[in-house]
Amino acid sequence: MDTAELKSSLRARIWSARRALAPAEVAAAAPLIAGHGLAWARRTVAPGAVLTAYLGVGVEPPTAGLLTDLHEAGFRIMLPICLPERQLGWTEWHPGIEFARSRYAPVQEPVGTVVPAEQVLAGGPDRPPIAGIVLPATALDSEGRRLGQGGGYYDRFLALAAALGARLPTAAVVYDGEVLASGEVPADVLDRRVDAALTPGGIVDLGGAGQTTE
């Protein structure tokens, strides 16, 4: 199989396993992910920094609690808005904000002013540049290779950040067992690696031994 077929096969296997999780298992994962995500933010970026994150939907691990915990800890949170040509814009999130279905993808997005990716990365008079990125993944390997949902939105955003010289810490949210051995996540030259995995079991630093540290 070529890389695209390998990705589709692994994605289907992971999604099938996620759909088989009992609601109680998903509910139990939520506060664990939130706690480890907050610990990652506190050790990685300055207090009150701006982070991009996302609302987990469907078979994705739950992140609503993580968003709330980050907000209550004083971090500013930007959530993604899907734009044409598979680009991302961003809207600032706070508890109680309204969500609506995206025009371009089967996801719910916050309703608010859309900030272009370049401006989120560069900052402005009312908002400093983002300091870190929490992003979704289907699977990761121990060297940080990431299998996403197949749209390429985040790979484009991470490539833009790199092109603008922004070296931002990244953490992707997956379930335990979805951090695979080196080379088990198929990747091509357009795929961007991430620094850490946030799982119910802890923070896994990628690119090294891949051991749980929280």
Short mmCIF file of C-alpha atoms in Angstrom, two decimals:
data_model
loop_
_atom_site.label_atom_id
_atom_site.label_comp_id
_atom_site.label_asym_id
_atom_site.label_seq_id
_atom_site.Cartn_x
_atom_site.Cartn_y
_atom_site.Cartn_z
CA MET A 1 0.00 0.00 0.00
CA ASP A 2 1.11 3.57 -0.59
CA THR A 3 1.28 6.18 2.17
CA ALA A 4 -2.29 7.42 1.62
CA GLU A 5 -3.66 3.87 1.82
CA LEU A 6 -1.63 3.13 4.94
CA LYS A 7 -2.99 6.29 6.57
CA SER A 8 -6.57 5.38 5.68
CA SER A 9 -6.14 1.87 7.05
CA LEU A 10 -4.68 3.05 10.37
CA ARG A 11 -7.27 5.80 10.67
CA ALA A 12 -10.10 3.30 10.15
CA ARG A 13 -8.63 0.96 12.77
CA ILE A 14 -8.25 3.71 15.38
CA TRP A 15 -11.69 5.17 14.74
CA SER A 16 -13.26 1.71 15.05
CA ALA A 17 -11.57 1.21 18.42
CA ARG A 18 -12.73 4.64 19.58
CA ARG A 19 -16.33 3.93 18.58
CA ALA A 20 -16.17 0.76 20.68
CA LEU A 21 -15.37 2.71 23.86
CA ALA A 22 -18.15 2.72 26.42
CA PRO A 23 -19.59 6.14 27.34
CA ALA A 24 -18.26 5.64 30.87
CA GLU A 25 -14.73 5.18 29.50
CA VAL A 26 -14.96 8.40 27.51
CA ALA A 27 -16.37 10.27 30.52
CA ALA A 28 -13.58 8.95 32.74
CA ALA A 29 -10.95 10.12 30.25
CA ALA A 30 -12.17 13.73 30.21
CA PRO A 31 -10.85 14.95 33.60
CA LEU A 32 -7.59 13.05 33.13
CA ILE A 33 -6.94 14.69 29.77
CA ALA A 34 -7.87 18.06 31.27
CA GLY A 35 -5.47 17.64 34.16
CA HIS A 36 -2.55 16.54 32.02
CA GLY A 37 -3.25 19.24 29.44
CA LEU A 38 -3.21 21.92 32.12
CA ALA A 39 0.03 20.50 33.53
CA TRP A 40 1.58 20.57 30.04
CA ALA A 41 0.54 24.21 29.55
CA ARG A 42 1.91 25.26 32.93
CA ARG A 43 5.28 23.63 32.32
CA THR A 44 5.56 24.79 28.70
CA VAL A 45 4.30 28.38 28.37
CA ALA A 46 4.08 31.49 30.54
CA PRO A 47 1.08 32.13 32.81
CA GLY A 48 -1.72 33.84 30.92
CA ALA A 49 -0.29 32.93 27.51
CA VAL A 50 -2.45 32.49 24.41
CA LEU A 51 -2.93 28.89 23.29
CA THR A 52 -4.75 27.38 20.36
CA ALA A 53 -6.85 24.35 21.23
CA TYR A 54 -9.97 22.62 19.92
CA LEU A 55 -13.26 21.07 21.00
CA GLY A 56 -13.18 17.28 20.63
CA VAL A 57 -16.26 15.95 18.80
CA GLY A 58 -17.42 12.59 17.51
CA VAL A 59 -14.87 9.87 18.26
CA GLU A 60 -12.21 12.38 19.31
CA PRO A 61 -11.09 12.31 22.95
CA PRO A 62 -13.08 14.82 25.04
CA THR A 63 -11.48 18.23 25.49
CA ALA A 64 -14.30 20.43 26.81
CA GLY A 65 -12.99 20.05 30.35
CA LEU A 66 -9.48 20.92 29.21
CA LEU A 67 -10.74 24.14 27.62
CA THR A 68 -12.51 25.11 30.83
CA ASP A 69 -9.52 24.30 33.02
CA LEU A 70 -7.14 26.27 30.80
CA HIS A 71 -9.49 29.26 30.84
CA GLU A 72 -9.93 29.14 34.62
CA ALA A 73 -6.14 28.97 35.02
CA GLY A 74 -5.83 32.27 33.15
CA PHE A 75 -4.81 31.12 29.69
CA ARG A 76 -6.42 32.70 26.63
CA ILE A 77 -7.81 30.12 24.23
CA MET A 78 -8.24 30.34 20.46
CA LEU A 79 -10.33 27.69 18.68
CA PRO A 80 -10.10 26.84 14.98
CA ILE A 81 -12.40 27.96 12.19
CA CYS A 82 -12.23 26.02 8.91
CA LEU A 83 -11.75 28.28 5.91
CA PRO A 84 -11.60 27.66 2.14
CA GLU A 85 -8.62 25.79 0.72
CA ARG A 86 -8.31 23.88 4.00
CA GLN A 87 -6.87 26.81 5.90
CA LEU A 88 -7.57 27.66 9.55
CA GLY A 89 -8.68 30.92 11.11
CA TRP A 90 -9.16 31.33 14.85
CA THR A 91 -11.77 32.69 17.28
CA GLU A 92 -11.19 33.44 20.95
CA TRP A 93 -13.12 31.06 23.20
CA HIS A 94 -14.64 31.49 26.64
CA PRO A 95 -17.20 29.38 28.55
CA GLY A 96 -20.71 29.91 27.28
CA ILE A 97 -19.74 30.96 23.76
CA GLU A 98 -22.18 29.85 21.05
CA PHE A 99 -21.18 27.13 18.57
CA ALA A 100 -22.44 26.56 15.02
CA ARG A 101 -21.74 23.97 12.35
CA SER A 102 -18.81 24.79 10.10
CA ARG A 103 -19.47 25.73 6.49
CA TYR A 104 -16.49 23.69 5.34
CA ALA A 105 -16.12 20.67 7.66
CA PRO A 106 -18.35 18.41 9.80
CA VAL A 107 -17.41 20.13 13.06
CA GLN A 108 -18.85 22.68 15.48
CA GLU A 109 -17.10 26.06 15.59
CA PRO A 110 -17.32 28.98 18.02
CA VAL A 111 -19.24 32.01 16.82
CA GLY A 112 -17.14 35.16 16.90
CA THR A 113 -14.62 37.31 15.09
CA VAL A 114 -12.36 35.19 12.90
CA VAL A 115 -8.68 36.05 13.24
CA PRO A 116 -6.45 35.06 10.29
CA ALA A 117 -3.73 32.52 11.00
CA GLU A 118 -0.96 35.01 10.24
CA GLN A 119 -2.34 37.45 12.82
CA VAL A 120 -2.71 34.74 15.47
CA LEU A 121 0.93 33.82 14.94
CA ALA A 122 2.19 37.40 14.85
CA GLY A 123 -0.01 38.87 17.58
CA GLY A 124 -1.55 42.31 17.65
CA PRO A 125 -2.44 45.25 19.90
CA ASP A 126 -5.12 43.31 21.80
CA ARG A 127 -3.55 39.86 21.80
CA PRO A 128 0.03 38.58 21.99
CA PRO A 129 1.13 35.85 19.57
CA ILE A 130 0.14 32.33 20.48
CA ALA A 131 2.62 30.50 22.68
CA GLY A 132 1.57 26.88 22.16
CA ILE A 133 -0.72 24.59 20.20
CA VAL A 134 -3.02 21.81 21.44
CA LEU A 135 -4.28 19.88 18.44
CA PRO A 136 -6.23 16.74 17.55
CA ALA A 137 -4.71 13.52 16.27
CA THR A 138 -5.84 10.04 15.38
CA ALA A 139 -2.50 8.46 16.28
CA LEU A 140 1.09 9.46 17.02
CA ASP A 141 4.38 7.64 17.02
CA SER A 142 7.20 7.98 19.51
CA GLU A 143 9.06 10.42 17.25
CA GLY A 144 6.11 12.79 16.94
CA ARG A 145 4.70 11.72 13.59
CA ARG A 146 1.01 12.57 13.61
CA LEU A 147 -1.92 11.01 11.82
CA GLY A 148 -4.72 13.57 11.63
CA GLN A 149 -8.26 13.39 10.31
CA GLY A 150 -7.21 13.56 6.68
CA GLY A 151 -8.02 17.19 5.90
CA GLY A 152 -4.54 18.64 6.23
CA TYR A 153 -5.75 21.78 8.04
CA TYR A 154 -3.28 21.55 10.91
CA ASP A 155 -0.35 20.53 8.73
CA ARG A 156 -0.90 23.71 6.72
CA PHE A 157 -1.14 25.80 9.88
CA LEU A 158 2.02 24.28 11.36
CA ALA A 159 3.83 24.78 8.06
CA LEU A 160 2.82 28.45 8.06
CA ALA A 161 4.09 28.84 11.62
CA ALA A 162 7.42 27.33 10.63
CA ALA A 163 7.65 29.54 7.54
CA LEU A 164 7.10 32.61 9.74
CA GLY A 165 9.81 31.48 12.14
CA ALA A 166 7.46 30.59 14.99
CA ARG A 167 8.83 27.60 16.91
CA LEU A 168 5.81 26.70 19.00
CA PRO A 169 5.43 23.78 21.42
CA THR A 170 2.75 21.35 20.27
CA ALA A 171 0.74 18.69 22.07
CA ALA A 172 -1.80 16.36 20.45
CA VAL A 173 -4.63 14.66 22.33
CA VAL A 174 -5.08 10.89 21.89
CA TYR A 175 -6.18 7.93 23.97
CA ASP A 176 -3.76 5.58 25.68
CA GLY A 177 -2.61 3.01 23.14
CA GLU A 178 -2.69 5.50 20.27
CA VAL A 179 0.95 6.50 20.78
CA LEU A 180 2.67 3.91 18.61
CA ALA A 181 6.25 2.79 18.14
CA SER A 182 8.58 4.74 15.88
CA GLY A 183 7.64 4.36 12.23
CA GLU A 184 4.18 2.91 12.84
CA VAL A 185 2.46 6.14 11.79
CA PRO A 186 2.79 6.60 8.02
CA ALA A 187 3.91 10.08 7.04
CA ASP A 188 5.04 12.07 4.03
CA VAL A 189 7.04 15.25 3.59
CA LEU A 190 4.02 17.50 4.20
CA ASP A 191 3.22 16.01 7.61
CA ARG A 192 4.39 18.01 10.62
CA ARG A 193 5.63 16.39 13.82
CA VAL A 194 4.44 17.27 17.32
CA ASP A 195 6.30 17.49 20.61
CA ALA A 196 4.02 15.72 23.06
CA ALA A 197 0.95 13.55 23.44
CA LEU A 198 -1.76 14.27 26.00
CA THR A 199 -3.45 11.01 26.99
CA PRO A 200 -5.64 9.94 29.90
CA GLY A 201 -2.54 8.21 31.26
CA GLY A 202 -0.29 11.26 31.16
CA ILE A 203 1.97 13.47 29.10
CA VAL A 204 4.16 11.56 26.65
CA ASP A 205 7.17 13.47 25.37
CA LEU A 206 7.78 12.52 21.76
CA GLY A 207 11.00 12.39 19.81
CA GLY A 208 12.79 10.63 22.64
CA ALA A 209 12.01 7.60 24.75
CA GLY A 210 8.28 8.28 24.61
CA GLN A 211 7.79 7.73 28.32
CA THR A 212 4.84 8.99 30.35
CA THR A 213 6.03 11.88 32.50
CA GLU A 214 2.82 13.01 34.25
#
